GROMACS .gro file of C-alpha atoms in nm:
model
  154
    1UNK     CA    1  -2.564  -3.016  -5.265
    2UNK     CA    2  -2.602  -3.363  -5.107
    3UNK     CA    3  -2.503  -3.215  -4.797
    4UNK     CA    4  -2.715  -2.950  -4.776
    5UNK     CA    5  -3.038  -3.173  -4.795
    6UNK     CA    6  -2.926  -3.355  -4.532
    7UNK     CA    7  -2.869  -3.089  -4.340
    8UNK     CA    8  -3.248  -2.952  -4.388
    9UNK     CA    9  -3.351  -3.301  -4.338
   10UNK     CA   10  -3.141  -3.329  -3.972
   11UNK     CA   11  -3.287  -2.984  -3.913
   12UNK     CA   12  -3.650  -3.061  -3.984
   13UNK     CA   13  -3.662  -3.384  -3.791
   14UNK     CA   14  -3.507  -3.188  -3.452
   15UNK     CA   15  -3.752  -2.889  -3.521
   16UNK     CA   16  -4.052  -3.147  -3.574
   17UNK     CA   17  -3.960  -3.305  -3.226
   18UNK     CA   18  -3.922  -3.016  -3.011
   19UNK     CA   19  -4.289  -2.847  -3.184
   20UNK     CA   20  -4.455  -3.192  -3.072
   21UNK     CA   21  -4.315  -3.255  -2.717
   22UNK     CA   22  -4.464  -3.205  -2.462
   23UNK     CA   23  -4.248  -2.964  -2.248
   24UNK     CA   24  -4.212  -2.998  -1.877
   25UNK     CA   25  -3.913  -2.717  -1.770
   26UNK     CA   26  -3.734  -2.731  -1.474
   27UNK     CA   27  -3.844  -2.553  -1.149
   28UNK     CA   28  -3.804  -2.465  -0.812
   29UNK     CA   29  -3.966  -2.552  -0.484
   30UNK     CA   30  -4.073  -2.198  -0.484
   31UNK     CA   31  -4.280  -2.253  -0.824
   32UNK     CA   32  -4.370  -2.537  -0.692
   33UNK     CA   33  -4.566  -2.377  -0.440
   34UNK     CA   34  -4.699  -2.166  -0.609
   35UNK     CA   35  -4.831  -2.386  -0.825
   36UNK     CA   36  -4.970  -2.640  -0.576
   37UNK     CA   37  -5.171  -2.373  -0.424
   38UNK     CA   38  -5.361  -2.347  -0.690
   39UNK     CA   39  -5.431  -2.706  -0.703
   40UNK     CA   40  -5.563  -2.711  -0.343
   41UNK     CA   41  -5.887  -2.910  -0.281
   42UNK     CA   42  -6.112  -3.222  -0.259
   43UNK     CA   43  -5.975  -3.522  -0.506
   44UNK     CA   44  -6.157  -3.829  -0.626
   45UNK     CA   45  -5.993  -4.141  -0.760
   46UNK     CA   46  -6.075  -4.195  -1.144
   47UNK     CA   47  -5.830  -4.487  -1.244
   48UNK     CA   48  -5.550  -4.701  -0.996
   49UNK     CA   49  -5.635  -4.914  -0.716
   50UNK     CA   50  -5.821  -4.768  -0.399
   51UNK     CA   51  -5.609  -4.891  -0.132
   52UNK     CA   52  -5.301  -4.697  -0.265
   53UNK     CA   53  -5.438  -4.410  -0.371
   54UNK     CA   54  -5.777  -4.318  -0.154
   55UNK     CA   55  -5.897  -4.002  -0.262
   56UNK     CA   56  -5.923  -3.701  -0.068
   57UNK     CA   57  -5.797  -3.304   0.042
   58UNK     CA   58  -5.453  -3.205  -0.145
   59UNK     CA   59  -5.369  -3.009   0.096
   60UNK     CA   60  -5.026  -2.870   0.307
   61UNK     CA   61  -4.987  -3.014   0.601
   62UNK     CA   62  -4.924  -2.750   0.790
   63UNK     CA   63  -5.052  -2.426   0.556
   64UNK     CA   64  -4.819  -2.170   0.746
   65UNK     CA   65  -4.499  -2.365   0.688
   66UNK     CA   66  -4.503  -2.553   0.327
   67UNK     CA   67  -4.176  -2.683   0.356
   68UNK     CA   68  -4.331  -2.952   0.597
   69UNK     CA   69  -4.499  -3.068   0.289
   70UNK     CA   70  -4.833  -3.214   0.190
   71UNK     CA   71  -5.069  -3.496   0.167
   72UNK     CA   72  -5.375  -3.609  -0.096
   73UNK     CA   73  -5.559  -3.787   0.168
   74UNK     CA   74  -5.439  -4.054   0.430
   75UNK     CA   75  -5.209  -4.267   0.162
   76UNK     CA   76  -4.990  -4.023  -0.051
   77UNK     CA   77  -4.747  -3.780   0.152
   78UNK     CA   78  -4.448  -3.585   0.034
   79UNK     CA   79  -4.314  -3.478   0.325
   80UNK     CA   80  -4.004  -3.214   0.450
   81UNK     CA   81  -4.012  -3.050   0.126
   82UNK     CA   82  -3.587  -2.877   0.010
   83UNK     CA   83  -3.392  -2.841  -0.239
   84UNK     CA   84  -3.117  -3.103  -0.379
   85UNK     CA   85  -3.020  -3.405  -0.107
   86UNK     CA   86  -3.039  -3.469   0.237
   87UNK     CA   87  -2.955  -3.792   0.407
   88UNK     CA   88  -3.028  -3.813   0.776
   89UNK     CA   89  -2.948  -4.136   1.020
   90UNK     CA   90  -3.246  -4.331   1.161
   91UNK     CA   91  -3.114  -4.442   1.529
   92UNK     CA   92  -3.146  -4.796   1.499
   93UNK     CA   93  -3.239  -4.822   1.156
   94UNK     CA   94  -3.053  -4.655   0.843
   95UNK     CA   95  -2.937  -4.386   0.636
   96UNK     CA   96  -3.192  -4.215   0.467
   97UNK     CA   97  -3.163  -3.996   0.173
   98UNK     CA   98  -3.424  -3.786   0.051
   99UNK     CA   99  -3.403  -3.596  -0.294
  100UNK     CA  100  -3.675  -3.313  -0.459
  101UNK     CA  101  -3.717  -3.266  -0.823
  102UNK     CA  102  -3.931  -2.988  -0.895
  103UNK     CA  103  -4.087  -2.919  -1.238
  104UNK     CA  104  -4.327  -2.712  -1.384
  105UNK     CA  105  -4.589  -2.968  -1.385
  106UNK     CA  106  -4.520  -3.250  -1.113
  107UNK     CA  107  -4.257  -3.305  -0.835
  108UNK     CA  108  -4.081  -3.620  -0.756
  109UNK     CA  109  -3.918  -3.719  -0.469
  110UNK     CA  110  -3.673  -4.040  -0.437
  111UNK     CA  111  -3.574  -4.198  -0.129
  112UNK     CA  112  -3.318  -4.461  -0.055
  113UNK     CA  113  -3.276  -4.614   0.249
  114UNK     CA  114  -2.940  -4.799   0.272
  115UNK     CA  115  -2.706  -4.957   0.580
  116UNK     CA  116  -2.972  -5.085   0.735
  117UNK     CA  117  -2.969  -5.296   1.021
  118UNK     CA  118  -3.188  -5.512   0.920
  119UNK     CA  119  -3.136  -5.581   0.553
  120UNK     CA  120  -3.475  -5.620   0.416
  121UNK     CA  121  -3.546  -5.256   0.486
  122UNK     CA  122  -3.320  -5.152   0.225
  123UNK     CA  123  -3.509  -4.938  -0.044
  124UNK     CA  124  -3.475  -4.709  -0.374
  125UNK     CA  125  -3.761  -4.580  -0.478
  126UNK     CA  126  -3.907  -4.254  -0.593
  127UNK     CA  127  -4.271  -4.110  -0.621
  128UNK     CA  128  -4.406  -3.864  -0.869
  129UNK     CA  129  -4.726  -3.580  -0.838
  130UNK     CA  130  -4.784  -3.472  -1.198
  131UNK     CA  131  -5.063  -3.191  -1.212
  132UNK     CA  132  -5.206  -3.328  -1.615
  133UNK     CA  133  -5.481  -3.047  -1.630
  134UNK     CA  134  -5.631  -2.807  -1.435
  135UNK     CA  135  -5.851  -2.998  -1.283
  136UNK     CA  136  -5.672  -3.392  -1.342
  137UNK     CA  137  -5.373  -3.572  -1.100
  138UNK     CA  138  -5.153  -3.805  -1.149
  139UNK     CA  139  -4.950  -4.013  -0.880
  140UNK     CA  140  -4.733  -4.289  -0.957
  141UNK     CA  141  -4.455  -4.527  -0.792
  142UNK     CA  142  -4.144  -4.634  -0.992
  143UNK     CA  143  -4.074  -4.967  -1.045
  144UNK     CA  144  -4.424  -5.068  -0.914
  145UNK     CA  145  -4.800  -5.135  -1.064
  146UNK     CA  146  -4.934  -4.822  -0.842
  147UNK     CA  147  -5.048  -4.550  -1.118
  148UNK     CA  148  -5.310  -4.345  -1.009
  149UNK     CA  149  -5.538  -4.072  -1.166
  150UNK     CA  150  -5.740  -3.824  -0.914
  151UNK     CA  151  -6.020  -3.588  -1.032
  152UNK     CA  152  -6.061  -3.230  -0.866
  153UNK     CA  153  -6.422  -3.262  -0.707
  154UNK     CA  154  -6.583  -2.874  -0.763
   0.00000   0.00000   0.00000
C-alpha cells in the first residue's frame, strides 16, 4: 500500500512539471524559416543596452538565399545558416567552428574560435534569438551582461 502512494505521488509531481513547463521542441532550419518569416519587420529596443542591441529591420540578408542568414539591424547577425557543425580555417588566424540549434521558438548559434595565432583571439561563445510573443524578441549572449528585449514596431 505504502508503495503505491508513492508511486501516485512520483507520478503527480512528473505530470505537474511537464503541464507547467514551458515547452520549446526541437526543430529544423527549415522551421526555422518558416517561422522567421513571419517575424520579418521593423524592431525597437524595450530593455538591454543600446550599443549592443540597436534596434532595427529583422530581416534575411539576402531574401532569395536564407541560408546566408540574417540581421536585426547593424549589431546582431547570424550568419551562414546549416545544420550540425562546421569548422573552417581563417588563413592567418584560427579554426573556427560554427554550430546551429534550431527550436521552435529561438535559434542559437555557438562559435569557438581556437589555435589561434594570436592567443587572445581565442573564444567560446554562443548567441541566442528567442521569438517570446508574436510581436516580442529576445537576444542574449552567454556568459555576458548583454540581454536584450526588441518590440515589433506595426
Amino acid at each position: 500500500m505504502r508503495y503505491r502512494k508513492v508511486l501516485l505521488c512520483l507520478v503527480s509531481v512528473c505530470l505537474t512539471t511537464v503541464v507547467s513547463a514551458k515547452t520549446e521542441l526541437p526543430s529544423n532550419k527549415s522551421q526555422f524559416i518558416n517561422l522567421f518569416n513571419t517575424k520579418v519587420g521593423s524592431y525597437q529596443l524595450v530593455s538591454g543596452e543600446a550599443k549592443m542591441c540597436a534596434g532595427g529591420q529583422l530581416a534575411w540578408l539576402d531574401a532569395n538565399e536564407p541560408d546566408l542568414g540574417f540581421k536585426l539591424g547593424d549589431e546582431i547577425i547570424f550568419n551562414n545558416l546549416h545544420h550540425g557543425t562546421q569548422t573552417n580555417k581563417v588563413a592567418n588566424f584560427c579554426l573556427v567552428t560554427t554550430k546551429y540549434k534550431y527550436t521552435t521558438q529561438s535559434i542559437t548559434m555557438s562559435l569557438r574560435h581556437t589555435r589561434c595565432e594570436n592567443e587572445t583571439d581565442n573564444l567560446d561563445t554562443s548567441q541566442t534569438l528567442r521569438f517570446i510573443s508574436p510581436t516580442t524578441l529576445a537576444y542574449s549572449v552567454e556568459s555576458s551582461n548583454v540581454r536584450c528585449q526588441f518590440e515589433l514596431q506595426l
